[in-house]
Amino acid sequence: MKKLINSPENVVKDALDGMAAAHPDLIKVSYDPDYIVRADGPISGKVGVISGGGSGHEPMHGGFVGRGMLDAACPGAVFTSPVPDQMLAATKAVNGGAGVLHIVKNYTGDVMNFEMAAELGAAEGIEVASVVTNDDVAVQDSLYTAGRRGVGVTVLLEKIVGAAAEAKAPLAEVKRIAEKVNAHGRSMGMALTSCTVPHAGKPTFELPEDEMEIGVGIHGEPGRRRVKIASAAEIAEMLTTPILEDLPFSPGDNVLAFVNGMGGTPQIELYLMYNELVKILNGRGITVARNLIGSYITSLEMAGCSITLVKLDDELTGLWDAPVLTPALRWGL
Amino acid sequence: MKKLINSPENVVKDALDGMAAAHPDLIKVSYDPDYIVRADGPISGKVGVISGGGSGHEPMHGGFVGRGMLDAACPGAVFTSPVPDQMLAATKAVNGGAGVLHIVKNYTGDVMNFEMAAELGAAEGIEVASVVTNDDVAVQDSLYTAGRRGVGVTVLLEKIVGAAAEAKAPLAEVKRIAEKVNAHGRSMGMALTSCTVPHAGKPTFELPEDEMEIGVGIHGEPGRRRVKIASAAEIAEMLTTPILEDLPFSPGDNVLAFVNGMGGTPQIELYLMYNELVKILNGRGITVARNLIGSYITSLEMAGCSITLVKLDDELTGLWDAPVLTPALRWGL
Amino acid sequence: MNITAEHVIKFVERVAATVKEQRDYLTDLDSAIGDADHGANLDRGFSAVLTKLPTVADKDIGSILKTVGTTLVSTVGGASGPLYGTAYLRAGMVMGDRFEMSADDLVAALEAALEGIIARGKAQRGEKTMVDAIGPGIDALKAARAAGEELLPALRQAVAATEVGMLATTPMLATKGRASYLGDRSIGHQDPGATSAFLMAKAMLAVIEEP
Amino acid sequence: MNITAEHVIKFVERVAATVKEQRDYLTDLDSAIGDADHGANLDRGFSAVLTKLPTVADKDIGSILKTVGTTLVSTVGGASGPLYGTAYLRAGMVMGDRFEMSADDLVAALEAALEGIIARGKAQRGEKTMVDAIGPGIDALKAARAAGEELLPALRQAVAATEVGMLATTPMLATKGRASYLGDRSIGHQDPGATSAFLMAKAMLAVIEEP
Ligand SMILES: Nc1ncnc2c1ncn2[C@@H]1O[C@H](COP(=O)(O)OP(=O)(O)O)[C@@H](O)[C@H]1O
Ligand SMILES: Nc1ncnc2c1ncn2[C@@H]1O[C@H](COP(=O)(O)OP(=O)(O)O)[C@@H](O)[C@H]1O
Ligand SMILES: [Mg+2]
Ligand SMILES: [Mg+2]
Ligand SMILES: [Mg+2]
Ligand SMILES: [Mg+2]
């Protein structure tokens, strides 16, 4: 296993120490239970926005803590949902009296742990609302299943919702906007290589030299299908078509287009994929009004990418453009 | 070969198209010869700052074009110095009448091509100065060799010098600051895996599952030595000690610490390495006054990292803190 | 024969040891249809439980099981943390301050545990989860008791049924948990959670069988 | 026998073909002690040269060589672009508007080319670069001429010496170019630039040898 780590047990703790040392102006880290909060929080009268999930997806979520985005993030063990104790402590820490929104990615573990935390928070008299992201079109949706995974939309939602909360929107309004972003967003990912979970010590899956996994999850979960490696143009088509058809997106739509690297993908390839994406969207009469290109929701060192599209209106565009100042995303400040 | 590309021949062009499509507010791309310029340039009375080099090191240099940093970047083929035609065209495009600084990494090809461009620029009446970065302590230095490679310091230098030029410092002053940053900075890198050059189609070197390359270059050039994989703490020690001893850095120094990912390194590992670096520096009485953590000077999909330290004084600290607005680095704006 | 608080302590210790021993096996199962952490998750949780156990060494069964449950909730995370945590908590609530339990108490505790799992996870049988091992195990335990079997033989039949239930997850299509994302590709792999549930059942039997 | 402008065109075409054919070989050599691009660099350059060649098809030797030189400078990049580019440019300047050259003209052109390479790259012999193949080649050519040999046998000796020079780079320690970063580890690998220089020498001989 080739990793810059001291031991599988200490990965999360050591990285948190590094983050705390790197950004004392933006964030503070608490341990046992582990969570990251804004250095300048809690802010009275502001809805606290928190998220969390397994580690290994950095910069999500810890890198998004700061002005105009998250008030706190709860990092679990690698690829493992954090525990309710973390979420409860974070909920209390960011509570400025206006309630707290939990942003939860739709994985059974995340949902159950956040549910327990919300129950505990409510028992302590904090108003807690939750939104569950489930944007991954690679997964068949149905009332009788665990439903779709939360992936790329989560990043965009945290930014947009964070801006609304920063502007002191009340909890119900923040929750409405969160649900709107989730409803208007879709994603799909692919992998060229597997990731290796530190405590597993070997690749989660084996992918022959000439094959790729289409519809892969962000935990190295196998995807929809395994196919021969194709050109960037063809891969962009394979990811974008299911996204466009699912919502569906229509000619005349304005979208926020997000090309995300899975952690082991060089930036040159992400810009190249973005180029293919723009060609496809232009061909369908869809305008890319805003974009984000980079590795923001990752899967350790997995090579591959995901594409996320969110339909924009003036409200969402304005919130996207609002200033943000976090370790991983910053503009306007 | 597992890459998100259309064909090895089109990698650079396709990625440039993607960059142009992504950041029309910040940059403009010209083709044949290829170069990237600030969308709002040339700026009258401002020294033009340009750099360039082989592609495959993204976001360097194209991602650093914009306010407060580079006026233009010239991307060569992957890992191949650009040609004088590109540098000459860029030099002319950014010339605001106050002269142009060429930031050149010390590789034989880059130096010779920039030299030819400078000669041609001078012949057209443009005042051209050059600075050559050579911060890589992995390479033995001597009067009789090609000298040290330019690596991580280049990124920091482009930011600092860009701030000086943005403040309308004259060419001689901009050049003085550039030389100062280079003189006060040192770097060293390591690789866990090789990169694969697209037109070569296979890994540049083979690294057994339990070995790593210490002192590797950013083109997959073999390093100082190949050793068994070690812990993050030991690797940090292996990279930092030669840096500290070379300048040397001394107790009481303030430094700008840069932990850089080689392209295939997940961010969690970079923060973990930063944590180890801070421990080492604190142990030696050196203060990390500023930091940069991320994949900014890469080697395609190589896994690994490099560490760069620049000794700071008030002048350099102020220039580092000055606002910057480019695709890859932005703060204060 | 009754189950004592001492038995329960030994059971928990045995589960902790088994989980550590089978950690890589559980993780391998989870690699195939999940995210390669089930072994590490349970090992982290039961290691924490072991450090807490001395504080309840001479307490009633309810206190022991509730401590296991809260510790699992607070240290495991993922899907299995809330599920197993809730299961132990609910079983502990049923047992209350008793220091001994009968075979019928065990049935009641296990039923409460399963209800807790179903309330949290909303999985029915046949969805390729731990429920598919635990459910048939409890059924067999109840059937054996109804047929007049003593604790030990009834428990043997329950463990056998748990194993059958675990093995039966292999051909199932997952519709709950992380494996559901695979659709048809989940077929042909044994469920990790059903496997850890079987390991727990085996540990219970082994403790009762001990001389 | 003299070398005509037609010979020069054929030579350039042959170099382009050889470089394309040996592209992966040159890149492999460059992988070992460089950055795996020498084959691709020269192939890109000479492919561009081929598209420019029709514009000088009936021009003098100086124009042909200068076009090759400027095209290489404008399309190759890296170390080999300015070096080979300068070499062809300088040779072209020596030949001027001639349509034929003698063996002595060839010596003068090659010497100017080598001087250009040394002026740009500042490498001495023994530093493991193309200079170590080209230098001995020119020496041999001059020696053969001094010994009264005709063009063809002199050229054969020159190519043989170029090959010896190329092979002699293997045990050398690189002190110039990218291979110098390896220090001792550069020893034991043949220099890619010396190899491409030898391929050019062979192409020259083949064109003159053609019936
Ligand atoms: N909704 C559910 N109901 C019951 N059991 C479930 C449910 N979802 C998942 N499980 C069980 O949890 C196991 C996975 O646990 P674990 O790997 O620790 O968590 P995660 O899936 O979050 O990584 C599965 O094998 C399955 O038996
Ligand atoms: N200073 C120099 N003088 C002469 N030849 C050199 C010099 N530096 C490099 N070379 C030659 O250039 C070759 C490498 O060319 P190439 O791979 O195309 O460029 P780069 O090293 O920039 O990738 C080397 O094998 C060597 O023969
Ligand atoms: Mg998990
Ligand atoms: Mg090169
Ligand atoms: Mg799991
Ligand atoms: Mg090379």
PDB file of N, CA, C and O in Angstrom, chain D residues 10 17-18 20-22 36 51 54 69-70 72 82 90 95 104-105 108-109 111 120 140 151 164 168 174 179 211:
ATOM      1  N   LYS D  10      16.229  14.426 -49.877  1.00  0.00           N
ATOM      2  CA  LYS D  10      16.051  13.008 -49.557  1.00  0.00           C
ATOM      3  C   LYS D  10      16.543  12.677 -48.156  1.00  0.00           C
ATOM      4  O   LYS D  10      15.963  11.855 -47.440  1.00  0.00           O
ATOM      5  N   ALA D  17      11.523   9.865 -41.637  1.00  0.00           N
ATOM      6  CA  ALA D  17      10.991   8.499 -41.611  1.00  0.00           C
ATOM      7  C   ALA D  17      11.648   7.688 -40.495  1.00  0.00           C
ATOM      8  O   ALA D  17      10.986   6.946 -39.761  1.00  0.00           O
ATOM      9  N   THR D  18      12.973   7.817 -40.369  1.00  0.00           N
ATOM     10  CA  THR D  18      13.699   7.069 -39.341  1.00  0.00           C
ATOM     11  C   THR D  18      13.236   7.459 -37.951  1.00  0.00           C
ATOM     12  O   THR D  18      13.064   6.611 -37.076  1.00  0.00           O
ATOM     13  N   LYS D  20      10.402   8.680 -37.060  1.00  0.00           N
ATOM     14  CA  LYS D  20       9.069   8.139 -36.782  1.00  0.00           C
ATOM     15  C   LYS D  20       9.179   6.662 -36.412  1.00  0.00           C
ATOM     16  O   LYS D  20       8.568   6.200 -35.444  1.00  0.00           O
ATOM     17  N   GLU D  21       9.998   5.944 -37.192  1.00  0.00           N
ATOM     18  CA  GLU D  21      10.151   4.501 -36.977  1.00  0.00           C
ATOM     19  C   GLU D  21      10.802   4.217 -35.624  1.00  0.00           C
ATOM     20  O   GLU D  21      10.434   3.284 -34.930  1.00  0.00           O
ATOM     21  N   GLN D  22      11.774   5.022 -35.241  1.00  0.00           N
ATOM     22  CA  GLN D  22      12.552   4.776 -34.023  1.00  0.00           C
ATOM     23  C   GLN D  22      12.055   5.603 -32.824  1.00  0.00           C
ATOM     24  O   GLN D  22      12.720   5.678 -31.801  1.00  0.00           O
ATOM     25  N   ALA D  36      11.337  10.823 -21.101  1.00  0.00           N
ATOM     26  CA  ALA D  36      10.496  10.005 -21.982  1.00  0.00           C
ATOM     27  C   ALA D  36       9.852  10.787 -23.113  1.00  0.00           C
ATOM     28  O   ALA D  36       8.687  10.537 -23.450  1.00  0.00           O
ATOM     29  N   THR D  51       6.018  18.784 -43.798  1.00  0.00           N
ATOM     30  CA  THR D  51       4.959  19.604 -44.406  1.00  0.00           C
ATOM     31  C   THR D  51       5.527  20.895 -44.989  1.00  0.00           C
ATOM     32  O   THR D  51       4.920  21.483 -45.882  1.00  0.00           O
ATOM     33  N   PRO D  54       7.968  20.865 -49.201  1.00  0.00           N
ATOM     34  CA  PRO D  54       7.563  21.224 -50.576  1.00  0.00           C
ATOM     35  C   PRO D  54       7.857  22.684 -50.912  1.00  0.00           C
ATOM     36  O   PRO D  54       8.148  23.001 -52.074  1.00  0.00           O
ATOM     37  N   GLY D  69      15.938  23.998 -39.909  1.00  0.00           N
ATOM     38  CA  GLY D  69      16.362  24.537 -38.613  1.00  0.00           C
ATOM     39  C   GLY D  69      15.279  25.357 -37.941  1.00  0.00           C
ATOM     40  O   GLY D  69      14.943  25.135 -36.777  1.00  0.00           O
ATOM     41  N   THR D  70      14.699  26.298 -38.690  1.00  0.00           N
ATOM     42  CA  THR D  70      13.689  27.149 -38.047  1.00  0.00           C
ATOM     43  C   THR D  70      12.453  26.329 -37.681  1.00  0.00           C
ATOM     44  O   THR D  70      11.818  26.563 -36.653  1.00  0.00           O
ATOM     45  N   LEU D  72      12.415  23.180 -36.809  1.00  0.00           N
ATOM     46  CA  LEU D  72      12.723  22.421 -35.585  1.00  0.00           C
ATOM     47  C   LEU D  72      12.644  23.339 -34.366  1.00  0.00           C
ATOM     48  O   LEU D  72      12.056  22.989 -33.342  1.00  0.00           O
ATOM     49  N   PRO D  82      16.136  23.482 -29.712  1.00  0.00           N
ATOM     50  CA  PRO D  82      17.098  24.557 -29.978  1.00  0.00           C
ATOM     51  C   PRO D  82      18.441  24.006 -30.477  1.00  0.00           C
ATOM     52  O   PRO D  82      19.103  24.656 -31.292  1.00  0.00           O
ATOM     53  N   ARG D  90      22.792  26.717 -38.719  1.00  0.00           N
ATOM     54  CA  ARG D  90      24.196  27.083 -38.948  1.00  0.00           C
ATOM     55  C   ARG D  90      24.748  26.409 -40.200  1.00  0.00           C
ATOM     56  O   ARG D  90      25.474  27.019 -40.985  1.00  0.00           O
ATOM     57  N   MET D  95      26.159  26.895 -46.150  1.00  0.00           N
ATOM     58  CA  MET D  95      25.933  26.476 -47.527  1.00  0.00           C
ATOM     59  C   MET D  95      25.387  27.602 -48.408  1.00  0.00           C
ATOM     60  O   MET D  95      25.589  27.584 -49.625  1.00  0.00           O
ATOM     61  N   ASP D 104      34.298  18.610 -48.780  1.00  0.00           N
ATOM     62  CA  ASP D 104      34.864  19.634 -47.889  1.00  0.00           C
ATOM     63  C   ASP D 104      33.792  20.610 -47.415  1.00  0.00           C
ATOM     64  O   ASP D 104      33.806  21.072 -46.271  1.00  0.00           O
ATOM     65  N   ASP D 105      32.849  20.912 -48.312  1.00  0.00           N
ATOM     66  CA  ASP D 105      31.721  21.745 -47.885  1.00  0.00           C
ATOM     67  C   ASP D 105      30.962  21.063 -46.751  1.00  0.00           C
ATOM     68  O   ASP D 105      30.524  21.699 -45.792  1.00  0.00           O
ATOM     69  N   ALA D 108      32.676  21.507 -43.553  1.00  0.00           N
ATOM     70  CA  ALA D 108      32.486  22.874 -43.044  1.00  0.00           C
ATOM     71  C   ALA D 108      31.091  23.042 -42.463  1.00  0.00           C
ATOM     72  O   ALA D 108      30.897  23.632 -41.382  1.00  0.00           O
ATOM     73  N   ALA D 109      30.083  22.488 -43.151  1.00  0.00           N
ATOM     74  CA  ALA D 109      28.701  22.612 -42.675  1.00  0.00           C
ATOM     75  C   ALA D 109      28.540  21.897 -41.337  1.00  0.00           C
ATOM     76  O   ALA D 109      27.919  22.414 -40.400  1.00  0.00           O
ATOM     77  N   GLU D 111      30.867  21.158 -39.177  1.00  0.00           N
ATOM     78  CA  GLU D 111      31.597  21.840 -38.107  1.00  0.00           C
ATOM     79  C   GLU D 111      30.810  23.040 -37.593  1.00  0.00           C
ATOM     80  O   GLU D 111      30.753  23.280 -36.381  1.00  0.00           O
ATOM     81  N   ARG D 120      25.096  26.902 -27.993  1.00  0.00           N
ATOM     82  CA  ARG D 120      23.808  26.894 -27.286  1.00  0.00           C
ATOM     83  C   ARG D 120      23.869  26.090 -25.996  1.00  0.00           C
ATOM     84  O   ARG D 120      23.428  26.529 -24.939  1.00  0.00           O
ATOM     85  N   ALA D 140      36.350  11.880 -37.666  1.00  0.00           N
ATOM     86  CA  ALA D 140      36.641  10.767 -38.564  1.00  0.00           C
ATOM     87  C   ALA D 140      36.524  11.203 -40.022  1.00  0.00           C
ATOM     88  O   ALA D 140      37.322  10.812 -40.876  1.00  0.00           O
ATOM     89  N   LEU D 151      34.320  10.923 -50.856  1.00  0.00           N
ATOM     90  CA  LEU D 151      33.169  11.224 -50.004  1.00  0.00           C
ATOM     91  C   LEU D 151      32.551   9.982 -49.374  1.00  0.00           C
ATOM     92  O   LEU D 151      32.373   9.903 -48.149  1.00  0.00           O
ATOM     93  N   VAL D 164      30.385   4.588 -32.721  1.00  0.00           N
ATOM     94  CA  VAL D 164      31.287   4.339 -31.582  1.00  0.00           C
ATOM     95  C   VAL D 164      31.084   5.415 -30.508  1.00  0.00           C
ATOM     96  O   VAL D 164      30.994   5.119 -29.315  1.00  0.00           O
ATOM     97  N   ALA D 168      29.776   4.947 -26.778  1.00  0.00           N
ATOM     98  CA  ALA D 168      30.652   5.372 -25.676  1.00  0.00           C
ATOM     99  C   ALA D 168      29.926   6.232 -24.654  1.00  0.00           C
ATOM    100  O   ALA D 168      30.429   6.463 -23.543  1.00  0.00           O
ATOM    101  N   ALA D 174      26.593  11.622 -16.852  1.00  0.00           N
ATOM    102  CA  ALA D 174      26.047  12.819 -17.497  1.00  0.00           C
ATOM    103  C   ALA D 174      26.298  14.051 -16.624  1.00  0.00           C
ATOM    104  O   ALA D 174      26.071  14.020 -15.422  1.00  0.00           O
ATOM    105  N   ALA D 179      19.772  14.278 -17.922  1.00  0.00           N
ATOM    106  CA  ALA D 179      20.362  13.068 -17.346  1.00  0.00           C
ATOM    107  C   ALA D 179      21.344  13.400 -16.233  1.00  0.00           C
ATOM    108  O   ALA D 179      21.631  12.563 -15.377  1.00  0.00           O
ATOM    109  N   PRO D 211      21.729   4.234 -55.285  1.00  0.00           N
ATOM    110  CA  PRO D 211      22.185   4.245 -56.678  1.00  0.00           C
ATOM    111  C   PRO D 211      21.611   5.439 -57.441  1.00  0.00           C
ATOM    112  O   PRO D 211      20.604   5.987 -57.073  1.00  0.00           O
TER     113      PRO D 211
END
